[in-house]
PDB file of C-alpha atoms in Angstrom:
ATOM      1  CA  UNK A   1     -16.668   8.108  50.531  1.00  0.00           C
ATOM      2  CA  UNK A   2     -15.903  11.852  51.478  1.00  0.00           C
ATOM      3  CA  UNK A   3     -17.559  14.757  50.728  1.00  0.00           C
ATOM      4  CA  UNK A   4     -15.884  18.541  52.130  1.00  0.00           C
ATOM      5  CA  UNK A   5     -18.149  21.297  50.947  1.00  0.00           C
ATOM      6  CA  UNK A   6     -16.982  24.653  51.388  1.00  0.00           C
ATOM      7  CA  UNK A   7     -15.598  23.918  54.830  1.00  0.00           C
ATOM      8  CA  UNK A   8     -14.581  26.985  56.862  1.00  0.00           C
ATOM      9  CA  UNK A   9     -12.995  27.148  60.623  1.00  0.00           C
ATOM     10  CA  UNK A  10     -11.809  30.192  62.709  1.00  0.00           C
ATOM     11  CA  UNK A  11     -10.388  30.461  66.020  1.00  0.00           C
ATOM     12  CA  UNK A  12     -11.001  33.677  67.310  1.00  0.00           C
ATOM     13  CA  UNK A  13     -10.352  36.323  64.833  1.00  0.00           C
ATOM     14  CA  UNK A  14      -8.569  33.833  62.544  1.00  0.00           C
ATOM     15  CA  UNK A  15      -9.591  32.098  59.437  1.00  0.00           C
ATOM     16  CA  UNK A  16      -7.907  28.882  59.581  1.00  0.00           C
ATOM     17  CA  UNK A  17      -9.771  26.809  56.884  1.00  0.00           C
ATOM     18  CA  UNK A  18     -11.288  29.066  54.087  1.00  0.00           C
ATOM     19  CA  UNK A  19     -14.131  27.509  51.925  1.00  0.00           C
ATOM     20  CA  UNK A  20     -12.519  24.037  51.057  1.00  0.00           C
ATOM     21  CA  UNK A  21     -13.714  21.502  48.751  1.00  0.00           C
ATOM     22  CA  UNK A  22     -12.755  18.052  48.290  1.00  0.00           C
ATOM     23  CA  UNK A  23     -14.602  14.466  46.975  1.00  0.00           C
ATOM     24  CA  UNK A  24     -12.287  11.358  47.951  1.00  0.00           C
ATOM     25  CA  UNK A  25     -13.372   8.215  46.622  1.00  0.00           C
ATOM     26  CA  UNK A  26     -12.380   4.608  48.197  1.00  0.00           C
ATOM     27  CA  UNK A  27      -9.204   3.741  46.421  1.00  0.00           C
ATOM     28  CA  UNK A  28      -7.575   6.692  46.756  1.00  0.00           C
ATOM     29  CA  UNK A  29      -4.000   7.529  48.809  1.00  0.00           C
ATOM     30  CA  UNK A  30      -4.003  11.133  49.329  1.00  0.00           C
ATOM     31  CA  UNK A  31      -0.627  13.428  50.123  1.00  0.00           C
ATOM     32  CA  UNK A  32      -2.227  15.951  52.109  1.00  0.00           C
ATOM     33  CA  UNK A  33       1.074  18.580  51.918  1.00  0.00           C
ATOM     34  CA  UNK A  34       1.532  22.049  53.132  1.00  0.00           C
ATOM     35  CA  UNK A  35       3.454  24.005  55.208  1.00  0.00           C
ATOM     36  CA  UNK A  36       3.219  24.355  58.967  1.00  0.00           C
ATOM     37  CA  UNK A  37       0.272  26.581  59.472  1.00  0.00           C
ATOM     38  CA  UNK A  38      -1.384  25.476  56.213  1.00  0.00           C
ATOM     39  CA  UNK A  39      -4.348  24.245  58.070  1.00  0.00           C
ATOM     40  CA  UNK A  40      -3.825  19.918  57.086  1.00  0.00           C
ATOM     41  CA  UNK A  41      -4.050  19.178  61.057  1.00  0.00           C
ATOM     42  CA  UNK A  42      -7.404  21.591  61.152  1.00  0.00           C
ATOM     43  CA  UNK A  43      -8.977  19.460  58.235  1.00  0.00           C
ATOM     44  CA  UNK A  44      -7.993  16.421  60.116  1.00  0.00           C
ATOM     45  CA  UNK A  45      -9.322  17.326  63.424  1.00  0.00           C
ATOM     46  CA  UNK A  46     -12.598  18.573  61.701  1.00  0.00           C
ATOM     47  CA  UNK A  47     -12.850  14.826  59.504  1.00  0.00           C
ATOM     48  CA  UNK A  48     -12.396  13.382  63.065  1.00  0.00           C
ATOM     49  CA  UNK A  49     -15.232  15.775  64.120  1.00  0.00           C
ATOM     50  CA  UNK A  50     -13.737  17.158  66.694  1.00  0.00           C
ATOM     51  CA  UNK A  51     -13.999  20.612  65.594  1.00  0.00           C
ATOM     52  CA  UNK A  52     -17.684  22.842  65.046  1.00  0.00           C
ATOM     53  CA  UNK A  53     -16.896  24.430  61.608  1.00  0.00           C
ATOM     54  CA  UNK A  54     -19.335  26.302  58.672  1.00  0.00           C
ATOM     55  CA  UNK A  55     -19.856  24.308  55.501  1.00  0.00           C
ATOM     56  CA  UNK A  56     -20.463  20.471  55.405  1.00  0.00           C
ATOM     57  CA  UNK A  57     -18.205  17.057  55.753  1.00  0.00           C
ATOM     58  CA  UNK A  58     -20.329  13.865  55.027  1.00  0.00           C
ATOM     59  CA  UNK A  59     -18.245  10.530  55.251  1.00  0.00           C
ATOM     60  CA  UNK A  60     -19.975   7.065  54.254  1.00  0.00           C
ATOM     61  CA  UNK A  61     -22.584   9.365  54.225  1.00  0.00           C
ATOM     62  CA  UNK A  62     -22.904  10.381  58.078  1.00  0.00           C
ATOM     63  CA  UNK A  63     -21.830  13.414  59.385  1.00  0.00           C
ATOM     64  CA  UNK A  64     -18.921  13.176  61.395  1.00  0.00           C
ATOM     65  CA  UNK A  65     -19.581  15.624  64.139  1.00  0.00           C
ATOM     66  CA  UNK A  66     -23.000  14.998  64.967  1.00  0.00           C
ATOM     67  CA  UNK A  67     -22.690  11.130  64.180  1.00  0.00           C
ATOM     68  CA  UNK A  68     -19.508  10.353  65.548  1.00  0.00           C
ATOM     69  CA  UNK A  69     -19.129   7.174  66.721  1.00  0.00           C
ATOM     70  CA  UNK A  70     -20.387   5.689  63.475  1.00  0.00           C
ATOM     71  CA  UNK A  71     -17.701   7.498  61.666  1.00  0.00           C
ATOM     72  CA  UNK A  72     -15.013   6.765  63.937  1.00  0.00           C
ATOM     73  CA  UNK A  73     -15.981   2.758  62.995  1.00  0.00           C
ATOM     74  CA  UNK A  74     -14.437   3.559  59.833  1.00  0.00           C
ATOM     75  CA  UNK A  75     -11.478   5.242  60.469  1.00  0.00           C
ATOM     76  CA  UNK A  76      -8.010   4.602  61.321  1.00  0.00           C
ATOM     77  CA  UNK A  77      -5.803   7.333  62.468  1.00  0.00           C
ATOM     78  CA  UNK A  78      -2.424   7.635  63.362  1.00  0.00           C
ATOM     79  CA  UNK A  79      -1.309  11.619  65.104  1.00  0.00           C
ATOM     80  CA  UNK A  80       1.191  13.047  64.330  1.00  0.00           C
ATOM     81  CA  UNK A  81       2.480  13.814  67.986  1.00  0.00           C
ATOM     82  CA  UNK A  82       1.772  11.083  70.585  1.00  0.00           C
ATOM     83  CA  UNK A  83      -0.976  11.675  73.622  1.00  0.00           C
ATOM     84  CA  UNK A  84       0.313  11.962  76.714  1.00  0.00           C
ATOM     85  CA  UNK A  85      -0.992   8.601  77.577  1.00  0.00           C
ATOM     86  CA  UNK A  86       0.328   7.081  81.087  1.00  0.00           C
ATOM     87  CA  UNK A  87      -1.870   3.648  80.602  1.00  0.00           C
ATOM     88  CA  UNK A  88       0.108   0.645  80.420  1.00  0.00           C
ATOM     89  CA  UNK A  89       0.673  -0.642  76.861  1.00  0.00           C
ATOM     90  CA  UNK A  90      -1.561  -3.671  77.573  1.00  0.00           C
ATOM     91  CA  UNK A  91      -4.112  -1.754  78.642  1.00  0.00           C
ATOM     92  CA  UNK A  92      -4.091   1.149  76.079  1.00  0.00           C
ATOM     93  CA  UNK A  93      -3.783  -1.962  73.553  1.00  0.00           C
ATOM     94  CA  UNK A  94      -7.177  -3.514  75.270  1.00  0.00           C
ATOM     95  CA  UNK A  95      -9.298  -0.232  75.811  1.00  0.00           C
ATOM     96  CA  UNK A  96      -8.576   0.792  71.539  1.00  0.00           C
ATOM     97  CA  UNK A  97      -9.112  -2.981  70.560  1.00  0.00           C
ATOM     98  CA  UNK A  98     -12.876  -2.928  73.052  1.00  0.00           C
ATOM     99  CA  UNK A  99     -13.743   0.629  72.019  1.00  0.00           C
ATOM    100  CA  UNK A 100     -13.312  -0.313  67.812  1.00  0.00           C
ATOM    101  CA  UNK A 101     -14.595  -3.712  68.430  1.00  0.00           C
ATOM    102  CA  UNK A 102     -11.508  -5.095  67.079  1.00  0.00           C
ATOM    103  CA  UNK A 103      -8.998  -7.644  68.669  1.00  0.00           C
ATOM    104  CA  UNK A 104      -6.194  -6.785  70.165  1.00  0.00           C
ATOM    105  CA  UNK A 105      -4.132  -9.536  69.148  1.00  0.00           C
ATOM    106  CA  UNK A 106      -4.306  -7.962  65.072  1.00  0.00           C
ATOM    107  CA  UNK A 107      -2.908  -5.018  66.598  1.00  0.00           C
ATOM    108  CA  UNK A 108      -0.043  -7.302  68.195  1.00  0.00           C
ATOM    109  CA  UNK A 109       0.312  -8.915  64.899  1.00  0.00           C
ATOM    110  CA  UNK A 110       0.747  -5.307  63.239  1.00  0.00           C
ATOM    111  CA  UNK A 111       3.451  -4.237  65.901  1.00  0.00           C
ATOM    112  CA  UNK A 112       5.383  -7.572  65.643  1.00  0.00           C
ATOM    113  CA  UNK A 113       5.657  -6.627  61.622  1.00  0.00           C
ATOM    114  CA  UNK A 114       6.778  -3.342  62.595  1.00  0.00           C
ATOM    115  CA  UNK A 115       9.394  -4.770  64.820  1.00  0.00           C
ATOM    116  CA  UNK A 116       7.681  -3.810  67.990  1.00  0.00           C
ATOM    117  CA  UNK A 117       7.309  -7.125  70.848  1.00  0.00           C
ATOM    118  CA  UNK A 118       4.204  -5.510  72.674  1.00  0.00           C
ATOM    119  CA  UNK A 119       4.654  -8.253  75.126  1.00  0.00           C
ATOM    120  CA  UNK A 120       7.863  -7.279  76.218  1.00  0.00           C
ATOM    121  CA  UNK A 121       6.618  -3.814  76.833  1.00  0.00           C
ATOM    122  CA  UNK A 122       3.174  -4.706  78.396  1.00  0.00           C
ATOM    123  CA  UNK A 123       3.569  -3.558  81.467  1.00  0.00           C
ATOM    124  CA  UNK A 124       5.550   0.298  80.698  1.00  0.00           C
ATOM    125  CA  UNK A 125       3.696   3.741  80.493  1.00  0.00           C
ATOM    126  CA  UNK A 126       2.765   4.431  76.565  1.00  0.00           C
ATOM    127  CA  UNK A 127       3.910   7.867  77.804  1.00  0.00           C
ATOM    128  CA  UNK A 128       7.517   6.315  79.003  1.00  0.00           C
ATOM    129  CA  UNK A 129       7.983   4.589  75.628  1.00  0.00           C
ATOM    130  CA  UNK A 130      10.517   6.273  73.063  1.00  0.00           C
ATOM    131  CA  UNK A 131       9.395   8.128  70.427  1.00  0.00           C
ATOM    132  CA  UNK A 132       9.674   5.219  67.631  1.00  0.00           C
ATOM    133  CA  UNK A 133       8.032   2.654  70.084  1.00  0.00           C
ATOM    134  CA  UNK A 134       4.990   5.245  70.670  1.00  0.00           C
ATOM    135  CA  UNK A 135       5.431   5.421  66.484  1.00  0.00           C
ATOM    136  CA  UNK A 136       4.978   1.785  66.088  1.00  0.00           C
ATOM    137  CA  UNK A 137       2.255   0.837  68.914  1.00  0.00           C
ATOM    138  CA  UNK A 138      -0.259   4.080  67.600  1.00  0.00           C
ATOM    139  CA  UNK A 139       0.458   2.129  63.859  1.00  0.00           C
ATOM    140  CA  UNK A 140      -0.736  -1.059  65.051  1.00  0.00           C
ATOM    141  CA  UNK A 141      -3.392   0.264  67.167  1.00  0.00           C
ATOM    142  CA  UNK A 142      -4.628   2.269  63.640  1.00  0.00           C
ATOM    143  CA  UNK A 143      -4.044  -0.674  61.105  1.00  0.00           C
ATOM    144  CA  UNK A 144      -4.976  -3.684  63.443  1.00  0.00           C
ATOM    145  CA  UNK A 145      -8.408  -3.228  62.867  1.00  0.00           C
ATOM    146  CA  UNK A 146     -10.939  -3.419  59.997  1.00  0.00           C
ATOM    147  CA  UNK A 147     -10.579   0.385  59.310  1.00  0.00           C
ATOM    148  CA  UNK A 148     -11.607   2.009  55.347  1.00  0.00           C
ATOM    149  CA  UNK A 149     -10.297   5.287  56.120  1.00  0.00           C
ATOM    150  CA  UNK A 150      -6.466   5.401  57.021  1.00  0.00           C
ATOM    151  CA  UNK A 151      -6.019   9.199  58.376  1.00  0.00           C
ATOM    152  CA  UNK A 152      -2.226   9.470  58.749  1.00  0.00           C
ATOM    153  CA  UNK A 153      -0.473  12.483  60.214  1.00  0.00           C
ATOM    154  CA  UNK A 154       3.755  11.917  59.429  1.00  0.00           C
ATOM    155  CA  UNK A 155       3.036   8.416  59.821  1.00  0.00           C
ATOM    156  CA  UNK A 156       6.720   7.298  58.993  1.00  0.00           C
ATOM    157  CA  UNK A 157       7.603   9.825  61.663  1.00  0.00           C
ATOM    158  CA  UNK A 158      10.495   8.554  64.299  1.00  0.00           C
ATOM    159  CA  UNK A 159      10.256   4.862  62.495  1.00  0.00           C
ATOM    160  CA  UNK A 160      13.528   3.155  61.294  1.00  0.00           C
ATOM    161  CA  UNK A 161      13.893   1.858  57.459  1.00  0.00           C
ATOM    162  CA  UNK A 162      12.628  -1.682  58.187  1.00  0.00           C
ATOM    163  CA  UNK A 163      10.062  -0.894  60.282  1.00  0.00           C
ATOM    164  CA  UNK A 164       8.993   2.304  57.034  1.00  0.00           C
ATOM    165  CA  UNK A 165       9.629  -0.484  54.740  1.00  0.00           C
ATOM    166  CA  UNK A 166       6.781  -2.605  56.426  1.00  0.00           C
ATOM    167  CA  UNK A 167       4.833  -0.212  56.804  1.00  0.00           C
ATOM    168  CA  UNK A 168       4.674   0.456  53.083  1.00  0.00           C
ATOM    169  CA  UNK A 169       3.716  -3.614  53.091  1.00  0.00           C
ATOM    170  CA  UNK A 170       1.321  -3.007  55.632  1.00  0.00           C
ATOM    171  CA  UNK A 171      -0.395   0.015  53.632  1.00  0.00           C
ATOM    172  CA  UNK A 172      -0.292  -1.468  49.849  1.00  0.00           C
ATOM    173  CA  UNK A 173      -2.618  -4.725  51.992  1.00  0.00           C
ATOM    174  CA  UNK A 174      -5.162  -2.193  52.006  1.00  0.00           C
ATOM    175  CA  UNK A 175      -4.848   0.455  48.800  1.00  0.00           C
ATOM    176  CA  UNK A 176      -7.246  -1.495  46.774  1.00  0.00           C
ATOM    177  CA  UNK A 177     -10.493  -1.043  49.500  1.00  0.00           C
ATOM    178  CA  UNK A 178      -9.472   1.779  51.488  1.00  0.00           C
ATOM    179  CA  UNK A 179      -9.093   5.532  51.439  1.00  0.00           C
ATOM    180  CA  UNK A 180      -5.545   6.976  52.642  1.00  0.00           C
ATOM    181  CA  UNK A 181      -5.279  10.561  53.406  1.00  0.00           C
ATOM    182  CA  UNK A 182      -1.349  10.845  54.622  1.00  0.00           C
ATOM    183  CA  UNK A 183      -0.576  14.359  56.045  1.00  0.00           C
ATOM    184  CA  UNK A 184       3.043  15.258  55.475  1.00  0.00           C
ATOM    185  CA  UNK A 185       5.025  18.926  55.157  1.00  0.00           C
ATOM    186  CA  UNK A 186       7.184  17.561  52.411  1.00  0.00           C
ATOM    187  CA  UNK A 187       5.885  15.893  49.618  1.00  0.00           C
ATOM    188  CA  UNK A 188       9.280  13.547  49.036  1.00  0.00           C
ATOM    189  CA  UNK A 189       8.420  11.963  52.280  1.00  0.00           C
ATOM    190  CA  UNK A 190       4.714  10.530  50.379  1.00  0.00           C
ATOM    191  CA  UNK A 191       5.270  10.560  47.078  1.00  0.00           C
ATOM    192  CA  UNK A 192       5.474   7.256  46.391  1.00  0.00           C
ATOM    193  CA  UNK A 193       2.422   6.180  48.090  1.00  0.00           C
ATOM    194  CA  UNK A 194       0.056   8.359  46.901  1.00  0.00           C
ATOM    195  CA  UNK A 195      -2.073   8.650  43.922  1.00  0.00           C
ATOM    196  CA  UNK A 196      -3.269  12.660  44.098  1.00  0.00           C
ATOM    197  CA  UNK A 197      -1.713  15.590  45.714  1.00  0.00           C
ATOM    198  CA  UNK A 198      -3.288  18.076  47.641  1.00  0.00           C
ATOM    199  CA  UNK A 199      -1.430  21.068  48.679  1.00  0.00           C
ATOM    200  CA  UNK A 200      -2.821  23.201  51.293  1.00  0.00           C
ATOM    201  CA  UNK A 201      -1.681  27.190  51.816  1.00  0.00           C
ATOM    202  CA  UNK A 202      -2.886  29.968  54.447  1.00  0.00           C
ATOM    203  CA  UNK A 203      -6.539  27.269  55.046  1.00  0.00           C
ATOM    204  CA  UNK A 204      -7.056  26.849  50.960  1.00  0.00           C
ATOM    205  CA  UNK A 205      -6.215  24.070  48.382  1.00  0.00           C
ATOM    206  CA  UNK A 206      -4.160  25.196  45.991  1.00  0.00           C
ATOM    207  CA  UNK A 207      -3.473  22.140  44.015  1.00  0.00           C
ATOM    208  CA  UNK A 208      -5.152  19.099  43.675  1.00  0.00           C
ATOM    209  CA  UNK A 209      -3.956  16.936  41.043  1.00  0.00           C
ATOM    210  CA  UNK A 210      -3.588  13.095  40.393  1.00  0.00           C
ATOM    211  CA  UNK A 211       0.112  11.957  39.732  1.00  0.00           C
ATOM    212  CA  UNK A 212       1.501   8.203  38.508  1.00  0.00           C
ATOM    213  CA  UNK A 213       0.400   5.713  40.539  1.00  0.00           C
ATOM    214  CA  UNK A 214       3.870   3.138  39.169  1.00  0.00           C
ATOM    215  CA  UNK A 215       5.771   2.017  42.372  1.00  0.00           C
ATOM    216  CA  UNK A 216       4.755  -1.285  44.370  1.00  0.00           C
ATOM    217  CA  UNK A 217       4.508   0.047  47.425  1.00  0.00           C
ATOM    218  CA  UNK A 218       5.654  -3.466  48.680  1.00  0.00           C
ATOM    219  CA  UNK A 219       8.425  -3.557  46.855  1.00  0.00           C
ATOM    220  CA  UNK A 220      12.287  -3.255  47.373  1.00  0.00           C
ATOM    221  CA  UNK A 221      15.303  -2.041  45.764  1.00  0.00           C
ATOM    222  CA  UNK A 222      18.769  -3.746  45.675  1.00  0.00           C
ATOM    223  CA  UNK A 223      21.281  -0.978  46.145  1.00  0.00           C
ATOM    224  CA  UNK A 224      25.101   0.261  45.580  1.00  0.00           C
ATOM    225  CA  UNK A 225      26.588   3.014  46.176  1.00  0.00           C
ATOM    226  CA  UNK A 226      30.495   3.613  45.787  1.00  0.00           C
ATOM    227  CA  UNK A 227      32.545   6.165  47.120  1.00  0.00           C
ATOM    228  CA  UNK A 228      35.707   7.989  45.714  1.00  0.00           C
ATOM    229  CA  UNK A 229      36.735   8.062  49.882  1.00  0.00           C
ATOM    230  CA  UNK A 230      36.176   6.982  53.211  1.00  0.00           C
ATOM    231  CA  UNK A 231      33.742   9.470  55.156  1.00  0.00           C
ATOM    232  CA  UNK A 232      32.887   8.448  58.363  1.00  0.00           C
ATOM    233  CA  UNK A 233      29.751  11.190  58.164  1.00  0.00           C
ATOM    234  CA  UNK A 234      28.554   8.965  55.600  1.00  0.00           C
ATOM    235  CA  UNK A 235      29.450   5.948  57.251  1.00  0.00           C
ATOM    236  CA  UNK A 236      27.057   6.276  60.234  1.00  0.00           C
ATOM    237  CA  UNK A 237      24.406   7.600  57.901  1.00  0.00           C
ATOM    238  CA  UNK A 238      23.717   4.809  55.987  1.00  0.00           C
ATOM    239  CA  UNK A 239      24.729   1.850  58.131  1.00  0.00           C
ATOM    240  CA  UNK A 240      21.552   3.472  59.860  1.00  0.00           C
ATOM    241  CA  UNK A 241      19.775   2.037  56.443  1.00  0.00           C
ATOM    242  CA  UNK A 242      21.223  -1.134  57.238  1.00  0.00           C
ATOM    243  CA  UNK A 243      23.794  -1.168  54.543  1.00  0.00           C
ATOM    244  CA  UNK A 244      27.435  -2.725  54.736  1.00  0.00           C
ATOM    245  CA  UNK A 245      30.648  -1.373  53.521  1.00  0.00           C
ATOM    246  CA  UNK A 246      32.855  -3.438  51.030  1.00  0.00           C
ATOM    247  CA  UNK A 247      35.770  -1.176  51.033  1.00  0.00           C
ATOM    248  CA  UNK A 248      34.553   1.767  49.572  1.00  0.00           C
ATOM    249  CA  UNK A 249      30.928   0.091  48.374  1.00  0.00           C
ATOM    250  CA  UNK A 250      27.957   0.105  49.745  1.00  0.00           C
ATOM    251  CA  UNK A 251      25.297  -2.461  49.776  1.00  0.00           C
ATOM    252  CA  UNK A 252      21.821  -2.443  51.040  1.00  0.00           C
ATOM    253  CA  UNK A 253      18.559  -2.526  49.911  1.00  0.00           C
ATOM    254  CA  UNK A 254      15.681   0.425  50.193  1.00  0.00           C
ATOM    255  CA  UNK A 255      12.024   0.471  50.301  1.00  0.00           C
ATOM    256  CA  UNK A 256      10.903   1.093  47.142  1.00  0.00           C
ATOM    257  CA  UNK A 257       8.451   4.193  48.291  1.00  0.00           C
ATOM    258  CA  UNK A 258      11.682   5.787  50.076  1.00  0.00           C
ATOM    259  CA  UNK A 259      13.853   6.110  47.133  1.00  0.00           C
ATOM    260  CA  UNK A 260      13.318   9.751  46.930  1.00  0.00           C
ATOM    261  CA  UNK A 261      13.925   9.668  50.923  1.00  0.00           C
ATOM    262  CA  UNK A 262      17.216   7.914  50.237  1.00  0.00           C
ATOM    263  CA  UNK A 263      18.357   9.967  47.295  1.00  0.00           C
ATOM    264  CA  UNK A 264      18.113  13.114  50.005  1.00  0.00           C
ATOM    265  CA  UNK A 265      20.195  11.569  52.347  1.00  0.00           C
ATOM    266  CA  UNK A 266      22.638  10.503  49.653  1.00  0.00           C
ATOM    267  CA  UNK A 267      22.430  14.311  48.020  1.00  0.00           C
ATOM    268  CA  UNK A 268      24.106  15.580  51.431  1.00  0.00           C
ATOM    269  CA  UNK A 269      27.564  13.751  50.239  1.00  0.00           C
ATOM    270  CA  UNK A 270      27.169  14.297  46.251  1.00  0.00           C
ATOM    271  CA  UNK A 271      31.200  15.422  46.713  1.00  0.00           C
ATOM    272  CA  UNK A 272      32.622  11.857  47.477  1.00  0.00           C
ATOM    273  CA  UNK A 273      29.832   9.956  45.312  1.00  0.00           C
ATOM    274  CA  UNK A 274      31.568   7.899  42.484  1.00  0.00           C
ATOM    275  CA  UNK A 275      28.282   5.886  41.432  1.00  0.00           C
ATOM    276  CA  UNK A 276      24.746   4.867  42.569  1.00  0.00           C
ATOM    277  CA  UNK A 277      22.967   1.856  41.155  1.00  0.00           C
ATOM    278  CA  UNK A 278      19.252   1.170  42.115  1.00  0.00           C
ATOM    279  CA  UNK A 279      17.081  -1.657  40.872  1.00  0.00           C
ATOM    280  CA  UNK A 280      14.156  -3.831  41.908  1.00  0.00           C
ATOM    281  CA  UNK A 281      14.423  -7.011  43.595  1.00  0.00           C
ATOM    282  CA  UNK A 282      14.459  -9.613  40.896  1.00  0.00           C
ATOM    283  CA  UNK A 283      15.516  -7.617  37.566  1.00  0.00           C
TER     284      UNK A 283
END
């Protein structure tokens, strides 16, 4: 479905993107990782063809800077830092839905799933919104609509655990027909949803390798953590997961792609952990 042959971009005097080569086929949830600087928002930009560039990208076969528009039919994409949009919801809502040919009440359905009532916020700036309402709305706007290619820059950026959790439901609707190319800085943030890596340094991939492809990205886990003492550090951080407190237990339950999330925030408190049981839903 992609093709990236020996793709090369400079601005100015620097080399931003040195000779990279990739083949994505449909099916596939890439974890596009690197640090800041590593050149994954280039690639993007240049997929999206935004960006001249020396070597070739060919996507469904069209290439995507002189053939745009047909591209763009195809692909979904979610930034990773909002536009400065000062449209009305409703109408940024009706202009994505008319310029995709899509209908804007899939993208409604989408934000309602994430937690998000567009109606309530129909008539305020996108640009006024707070950062995990712009989150949400740019989700829907990217997933309400028949899209093959999911480009996702920190999609689970600013977004609460429910709302990650359904987006995980949202994305595992579509891993059997569609590509995903999820952009992140840390790979624990997309491991779980992904089945291949590629690691990005100084414009070059370094690694490219396909890893387990086990966890349901739909699915949850029932959770309990107990504590040797109250910490009221610890208290706000995981009521924030939704959990309640039973004395000095903790019960919630996690998405099952955010366990290594969870474990991260649970690793900053290892000194008062006493025990942390974690199983699926129904075992």
């Amino acid at each position: 479905m992609i093709s990236i042959n020996g793709l090369s971009k400079r601005f100015r005097r620097t080399e931003v993107l040195r000779g990279v080569d990739l083949t994505i086929n449909r099916g596939e949830r890439i974890a596009l990782i690197g640090a800041n600087g590593a050149g994954k928002t280039t690639l993007i930009r240049c997929l999206l063809g935004e960006y001249t560039h020396d070597g070739s990208i060919s996507i469904v076969g069209k290439n995507p800077r002189v053939e745009r528009e047909a591209v763009l039919a195809h692909v979904g994409f979610v930034p990773q830092l909002p536009p400065p949009l000062k449209m009305p919801v409703s109408q940024l809502m009706k202009f994505a839905a008319d310029l995709c040919g899509s209908d804007v009440n899939n993208m409604k359905a989408v934000a309602a799933r994430l937690g998000l009532d567009t109606d309530r916020i129909a008539r305020q700036p996108f640009v006024k919104l707070s950062g995990g309402q712009k989150q949400k709305l740019l989700i829907s706007v990217a997933l309400g609509r028949n899209a093959d290619l999911l480009i996702l820059d920190e999609p689970a950026a600013n977004l609460d655990p429910e709302a990650r959790h359904n987006l995980f439901q949202l994305l595992a609707e579509r891993q059997e027909h569609a590509v995903m190319l999820i952009s992140s800085h840390r790979l624990d943030e997309v491991a779980s949803l992904v089945n291949r890596v590629v690691e990005m340094e100084q414009g070059a991939v370094t690694l490219d390798d396909r890893v387990a492809d086990t966890v349901d990205m739909a699915s949850t886990l029932q959770c309990q953590v107990r504590l040797s003492r109250d910490e009221p550090a610890f208290a706000k951080a995981i009521a924030d997961w939704g959990f309640v407190a039973d004395g000095l237990s903790w019960q919630g339950k996690v998405a099952a792609p955010d366990r290594l999330r969870f474990l991260g925030v649970l690793s900053r408190y290892a000194g008062i952990l006493s025990a942390i049981e974690m199983r699926e839903n129904g075992q």
